[in-house]
Amino acid sequence: MAKATDWSRVEVEVCVADYLRMLTLELNGQRFNKTEHANVLMSLLDNRNRPSIEFKHCNISAVMVSLGYPYIDGYKPRGNFQAMLADVVEAQVEHFPGLQEAVQAAVSRPAAAIATSAADPSPWVPAPRATLVQEPKAPYAPRFTPACRDYLAQEARNRSLGRAGELFVADIESRRLFKSGKKKLAERVEHVAATQGDGLGYDVLSFETDGCNRLIKVKTTSFGSLTPFFVSRNELARSERDEAIYRLYRVFDFRDMPRLFELPGRITQHCDVAPTTFLASLRT
């Protein structure tokens, strides 16, 4: 007999289907009530309470991210999920009604620049804190499944979203310096990705209030704060060479209510970095 804490496959299937339904609604900009969904699930599952359901949703978020999908905002991805959960998600995700269309539209939708004003609430939030007990990282294992998609990579290639995020940051930096009484420095903030090109390893040239340079790399997503992002070898090298003046600004929830946090110094100081693609040259 299964323990009371074990989830049966039927329970997992019901929970995954509800999660995918909410994700599709969220990506389409349609409102839904998480509490109502949780209450329905509690009536269908075997004595599962709200915290256990939310924990399972967080596990599902981790599976979705591992497959290249966005996750539901508010359900922080938690790893160490069971193989059965991954199997169920993979079985449902490809054919769930409307999901593929919703994700494709969300990652490819053009974005417009957003101007800030002195009256706007601060968009800054603290950087996500690492847990004191790190979940062990499993060694890489290939997953040859059609459920894997490159939706997060597609969003990273959405040039209008990337440029809109860079302009958002340049405006924030100008306002920061102007508010500090550094009008001349504020006027010198430069969107170098547009004026000089994308190969510098950063996007915005800004300044500290003492006039020292601040090199800012901007990574923008329409999804949650823990959505993985892509960095180039050039960006990693720049963050290492100029770590004293380098900043990565992670802009998230851009289309809804853009917020951002800062990761100063070397990118590898804050992030686990794994190779995802390789440049292959023919041997001649």
Short mmCIF file of C-alpha atoms in Angstrom, two decimals:
data_model
loop_
_atom_site.label_atom_id
_atom_site.label_comp_id
_atom_site.label_asym_id
_atom_site.label_seq_id
_atom_site.Cartn_x
_atom_site.Cartn_y
_atom_site.Cartn_z
CA MET A 1 0.00 0.00 0.00
CA ALA A 2 1.29 3.45 -0.90
CA LYS A 3 2.18 5.79 1.94
CA ALA A 4 -0.14 8.70 2.62
CA THR A 5 2.55 11.09 1.40
CA ASP A 6 3.00 9.35 -1.95
CA TRP A 7 1.25 10.80 -4.96
CA SER A 8 -0.43 8.30 -7.26
CA ARG A 9 -0.05 8.71 -11.01
CA VAL A 10 -3.74 9.61 -11.30
CA GLU A 11 -3.30 12.40 -8.73
CA VAL A 12 -0.25 13.71 -10.54
CA GLU A 13 -2.08 13.67 -13.87
CA VAL A 14 -4.96 15.68 -12.41
CA CYS A 15 -2.58 18.21 -10.85
CA VAL A 16 -0.51 18.62 -14.03
CA ALA A 17 -3.60 19.11 -16.18
CA ASP A 18 -4.84 21.86 -13.86
CA TYR A 19 -1.40 23.52 -13.87
CA LEU A 20 -1.28 23.53 -17.68
CA ARG A 21 -4.78 24.97 -17.79
CA MET A 22 -3.72 27.87 -15.52
CA LEU A 23 -0.51 28.43 -17.47
CA THR A 24 -2.43 28.65 -20.75
CA LEU A 25 -4.78 31.22 -19.24
CA GLU A 26 -1.89 33.25 -17.83
CA LEU A 27 -0.02 33.30 -21.14
CA ASN A 28 -3.19 34.46 -22.90
CA GLY A 29 -3.66 37.29 -20.40
CA GLN A 30 -6.87 35.77 -19.01
CA ARG A 31 -7.64 36.07 -15.32
CA PHE A 32 -8.05 33.06 -13.06
CA ASN A 33 -8.21 32.42 -9.33
CA LYS A 34 -5.49 30.16 -7.93
CA THR A 35 -7.44 29.59 -4.72
CA GLU A 36 -10.45 28.31 -6.65
CA HIS A 37 -8.25 25.97 -8.66
CA ALA A 38 -6.62 24.68 -5.46
CA ASN A 39 -10.01 24.10 -3.83
CA VAL A 40 -11.19 22.05 -6.82
CA LEU A 41 -8.00 19.99 -6.69
CA MET A 42 -8.39 19.34 -2.96
CA SER A 43 -11.85 17.93 -3.67
CA LEU A 44 -10.44 15.60 -6.33
CA LEU A 45 -7.26 14.41 -4.66
CA ASP A 46 -6.66 12.01 -1.77
CA ASN A 47 -6.51 14.26 1.33
CA ARG A 48 -4.11 16.77 -0.20
CA ASN A 49 -3.98 20.16 1.51
CA ARG A 50 -3.22 23.52 -0.05
CA PRO A 51 0.52 23.57 0.85
CA SER A 52 1.10 20.11 -0.63
CA ILE A 53 -0.66 21.12 -3.86
CA GLU A 54 1.34 24.34 -4.10
CA PHE A 55 4.56 22.42 -3.52
CA LYS A 56 3.61 20.08 -6.36
CA HIS A 57 2.91 23.09 -8.57
CA CYS A 58 6.41 24.35 -7.80
CA ASN A 59 7.80 20.96 -8.84
CA ILE A 60 5.82 21.19 -12.07
CA SER A 61 7.29 24.65 -12.66
CA ALA A 62 10.77 23.12 -12.44
CA VAL A 63 9.85 20.46 -14.99
CA MET A 64 8.41 23.08 -17.34
CA VAL A 65 11.61 25.15 -17.16
CA SER A 66 13.71 22.04 -17.82
CA LEU A 67 11.66 21.48 -20.99
CA GLY A 68 12.18 25.06 -22.20
CA TYR A 69 8.77 26.44 -21.19
CA PRO A 70 7.82 29.37 -18.95
CA TYR A 71 6.25 28.67 -15.58
CA ILE A 72 3.24 30.08 -13.73
CA ASP A 73 4.15 33.30 -11.97
CA GLY A 74 4.09 32.73 -8.24
CA TYR A 75 4.97 29.04 -8.31
CA LYS A 76 8.73 29.15 -7.75
CA PRO A 77 10.45 26.26 -9.55
CA ARG A 78 11.64 23.60 -7.10
CA GLY A 79 13.88 20.81 -8.33
CA ASN A 80 14.32 17.25 -7.11
CA PHE A 81 11.05 16.24 -8.73
CA GLN A 82 10.16 12.59 -9.21
CA ALA A 83 10.71 10.90 -12.56
CA MET A 84 7.01 10.11 -12.67
CA LEU A 85 6.16 13.81 -12.53
CA ALA A 86 8.46 14.52 -15.49
CA ASP A 87 6.88 11.64 -17.41
CA VAL A 88 3.37 12.97 -16.80
CA VAL A 89 4.28 16.53 -17.78
CA GLU A 90 5.97 15.33 -20.96
CA ALA A 91 2.93 13.21 -21.83
CA GLN A 92 0.49 16.11 -21.40
CA VAL A 93 2.37 19.22 -22.43
CA GLU A 94 2.64 18.56 -26.16
CA HIS A 95 -1.05 18.02 -26.75
CA PHE A 96 -2.65 20.23 -24.11
CA PRO A 97 -5.34 22.33 -25.86
CA GLY A 98 -4.12 25.81 -26.75
CA LEU A 99 -0.86 25.67 -24.78
CA GLN A 100 1.61 25.59 -27.68
CA GLU A 101 -0.16 28.47 -29.42
CA ALA A 102 -0.22 30.50 -26.20
CA VAL A 103 3.49 29.99 -25.48
CA GLN A 104 4.53 30.71 -29.07
CA ALA A 105 2.55 33.93 -29.10
CA ALA A 106 3.96 34.99 -25.72
CA VAL A 107 7.63 34.52 -26.64
CA SER A 108 7.40 36.11 -30.09
CA ARG A 109 5.08 39.05 -29.33
CA PRO A 110 6.72 42.42 -30.08
CA ALA A 111 7.40 44.71 -27.13
CA ALA A 112 7.31 48.49 -26.95
CA ALA A 113 9.59 50.68 -24.87
CA ILE A 114 8.23 51.68 -21.45
CA ALA A 115 8.95 55.12 -20.06
CA THR A 116 9.25 55.57 -16.32
CA SER A 117 8.33 58.65 -14.34
CA ALA A 118 9.16 60.11 -10.96
CA ALA A 119 5.64 59.18 -9.83
CA ASP A 120 6.08 55.47 -10.60
CA PRO A 121 6.76 53.11 -7.69
CA SER A 122 10.30 51.78 -7.60
CA PRO A 123 10.71 48.82 -9.98
CA TRP A 124 13.64 47.49 -7.94
CA VAL A 125 13.33 44.27 -5.95
CA PRO A 126 15.97 42.32 -4.02
CA ALA A 127 17.79 39.65 -6.00
CA PRO A 128 16.45 36.15 -5.28
CA ARG A 129 18.37 34.63 -2.40
CA ALA A 130 19.97 31.24 -2.71
CA THR A 131 18.65 28.68 -0.25
CA LEU A 132 20.98 27.87 2.62
CA VAL A 133 20.78 24.18 1.72
CA GLN A 134 21.46 23.84 -1.98
CA GLU A 135 19.52 21.15 -3.78
CA PRO A 136 22.04 18.76 -5.35
CA LYS A 137 22.62 19.28 -9.05
CA ALA A 138 22.09 16.12 -11.05
CA PRO A 139 24.70 15.40 -13.73
CA TYR A 140 23.62 16.20 -17.25
CA ALA A 141 21.58 13.45 -18.85
CA PRO A 142 20.18 13.78 -22.38
CA ARG A 143 16.42 13.89 -22.66
CA PHE A 144 15.40 12.70 -26.08
CA THR A 145 11.78 13.75 -25.90
CA PRO A 146 9.60 15.75 -28.29
CA ALA A 147 8.28 17.62 -25.23
CA CYS A 148 11.52 19.64 -25.06
CA ARG A 149 11.09 22.99 -26.78
CA ASP A 150 13.21 26.12 -27.18
CA TYR A 151 10.57 28.64 -26.10
CA LEU A 152 12.82 30.37 -23.57
CA ALA A 153 15.57 30.59 -26.17
CA GLN A 154 13.06 32.05 -28.63
CA GLU A 155 12.12 34.75 -26.16
CA ALA A 156 15.80 35.51 -25.60
CA ARG A 157 16.06 36.12 -29.37
CA ASN A 158 13.05 38.48 -29.36
CA ARG A 159 14.94 41.62 -30.36
CA SER A 160 12.10 44.06 -29.70
CA LEU A 161 11.72 42.73 -26.14
CA GLY A 162 15.47 42.90 -25.56
CA ARG A 163 15.74 46.46 -26.87
CA ALA A 164 12.69 47.58 -24.88
CA GLY A 165 14.30 46.23 -21.71
CA GLU A 166 17.58 47.99 -22.50
CA LEU A 167 15.81 51.32 -23.04
CA PHE A 168 13.90 50.79 -19.79
CA VAL A 169 17.18 50.33 -17.92
CA ALA A 170 18.87 53.30 -19.64
CA ASP A 171 15.95 55.49 -18.57
CA ILE A 172 16.13 54.20 -14.99
CA GLU A 173 19.86 54.92 -14.87
CA SER A 174 19.43 58.46 -16.21
CA ARG A 175 16.76 59.17 -13.60
CA ARG A 176 18.89 57.69 -10.82
CA LEU A 177 21.80 60.00 -11.63
CA PHE A 178 19.58 63.03 -12.20
CA LYS A 179 17.88 62.45 -8.83
CA SER A 180 21.33 62.28 -7.22
CA GLY A 181 22.15 65.72 -8.58
CA LYS A 182 24.43 64.38 -11.34
CA LYS A 183 22.71 65.94 -14.35
CA LYS A 184 25.78 65.83 -16.60
CA LEU A 185 26.36 62.17 -15.86
CA ALA A 186 22.68 61.46 -16.44
CA GLU A 187 22.97 63.00 -19.90
CA ARG A 188 25.95 60.74 -20.70
CA VAL A 189 24.15 57.44 -20.07
CA GLU A 190 24.47 55.57 -23.36
CA HIS A 191 22.58 52.66 -24.89
CA VAL A 192 25.78 51.24 -26.36
CA ALA A 193 24.10 48.13 -27.78
CA ALA A 194 22.32 50.50 -30.20
CA THR A 195 25.04 53.12 -30.73
CA GLN A 196 28.10 50.86 -30.90
CA GLY A 197 26.86 47.28 -31.41
CA ASP A 198 26.15 44.08 -29.53
CA GLY A 199 29.71 42.79 -29.15
CA LEU A 200 30.85 44.75 -26.11
CA GLY A 201 29.53 42.30 -23.54
CA TYR A 202 27.20 44.91 -22.03
CA ASP A 203 24.27 47.03 -23.24
CA VAL A 204 24.18 50.27 -21.26
CA LEU A 205 27.05 52.50 -20.18
CA SER A 206 26.12 54.27 -16.96
CA PHE A 207 28.01 55.83 -14.07
CA GLU A 208 28.41 55.82 -10.33
CA THR A 209 27.77 59.15 -8.65
CA ASP A 210 31.56 59.66 -8.40
CA GLY A 211 31.87 59.38 -12.19
CA CYS A 212 33.23 55.82 -12.38
CA ASN A 213 31.83 53.66 -15.17
CA ARG A 214 29.03 51.18 -14.61
CA LEU A 215 28.78 48.52 -17.35
CA ILE A 216 25.27 47.07 -17.46
CA LYS A 217 24.14 43.91 -19.22
CA VAL A 218 20.35 43.74 -19.48
CA LYS A 219 18.44 40.45 -19.62
CA THR A 220 14.69 40.89 -20.11
CA THR A 221 11.82 38.42 -19.86
CA SER A 222 8.05 38.68 -19.84
CA PHE A 223 7.96 35.81 -17.36
CA GLY A 224 8.89 35.34 -13.70
CA SER A 225 12.04 36.37 -11.86
CA LEU A 226 13.48 32.83 -11.79
CA THR A 227 13.17 32.24 -15.52
CA PRO A 228 16.60 31.07 -16.76
CA PHE A 229 18.40 33.39 -19.15
CA PHE A 230 21.12 32.97 -21.74
CA VAL A 231 24.57 34.53 -21.61
CA SER A 232 27.28 34.47 -24.23
CA ARG A 233 30.90 33.56 -23.70
CA ASN A 234 31.73 37.19 -24.47
CA GLU A 235 29.40 38.42 -21.72
CA LEU A 236 30.91 36.00 -19.22
CA ALA A 237 34.40 37.18 -20.13
CA ARG A 238 33.46 40.86 -19.78
CA SER A 239 31.89 40.22 -16.36
CA GLU A 240 35.12 38.57 -15.23
CA ARG A 241 37.52 41.14 -16.68
CA ASP A 242 35.56 44.16 -15.39
CA GLU A 243 33.84 42.61 -12.38
CA ALA A 244 34.38 45.71 -10.22
CA ILE A 245 32.19 47.82 -12.53
CA TYR A 246 30.00 45.16 -14.16
CA ARG A 247 26.30 44.75 -13.38
CA LEU A 248 23.70 42.34 -14.76
CA TYR A 249 20.19 43.78 -14.52
CA ARG A 250 17.50 41.10 -14.72
CA VAL A 251 14.24 42.66 -15.90
CA PHE A 252 11.18 40.42 -15.47
CA ASP A 253 7.38 40.53 -15.82
CA PHE A 254 8.09 43.14 -18.48
CA ARG A 255 4.67 43.20 -20.15
CA ASP A 256 2.72 43.24 -16.90
CA MET A 257 4.58 45.28 -14.29
CA PRO A 258 8.30 45.44 -15.13
CA ARG A 259 10.62 44.97 -12.20
CA LEU A 260 14.31 44.27 -11.95
CA PHE A 261 17.11 43.20 -9.68
CA GLU A 262 20.87 43.59 -9.89
CA LEU A 263 23.64 40.99 -9.93
CA PRO A 264 26.99 42.79 -9.51
CA GLY A 265 30.34 41.44 -10.62
CA ARG A 266 31.04 38.09 -12.24
CA ILE A 267 27.95 36.35 -13.58
CA THR A 268 29.26 33.00 -12.35
CA GLN A 269 29.31 34.40 -8.81
CA HIS A 270 25.51 34.37 -8.82
CA CYS A 271 24.46 31.84 -11.45
CA ASP A 272 25.07 28.23 -12.37
CA VAL A 273 26.16 28.34 -16.01
CA ALA A 274 25.78 25.30 -18.26
CA PRO A 275 26.63 24.94 -21.97
CA THR A 276 23.54 24.44 -24.11
CA THR A 277 24.88 24.72 -27.66
CA PHE A 278 28.27 24.44 -29.32
CA LEU A 279 29.76 26.06 -32.39
CA ALA A 280 30.88 23.30 -34.76
CA SER A 281 33.43 23.92 -37.48
CA LEU A 282 34.31 21.37 -40.14
CA ARG A 283 37.78 19.91 -39.88
CA THR A 284 39.73 20.70 -43.02
#
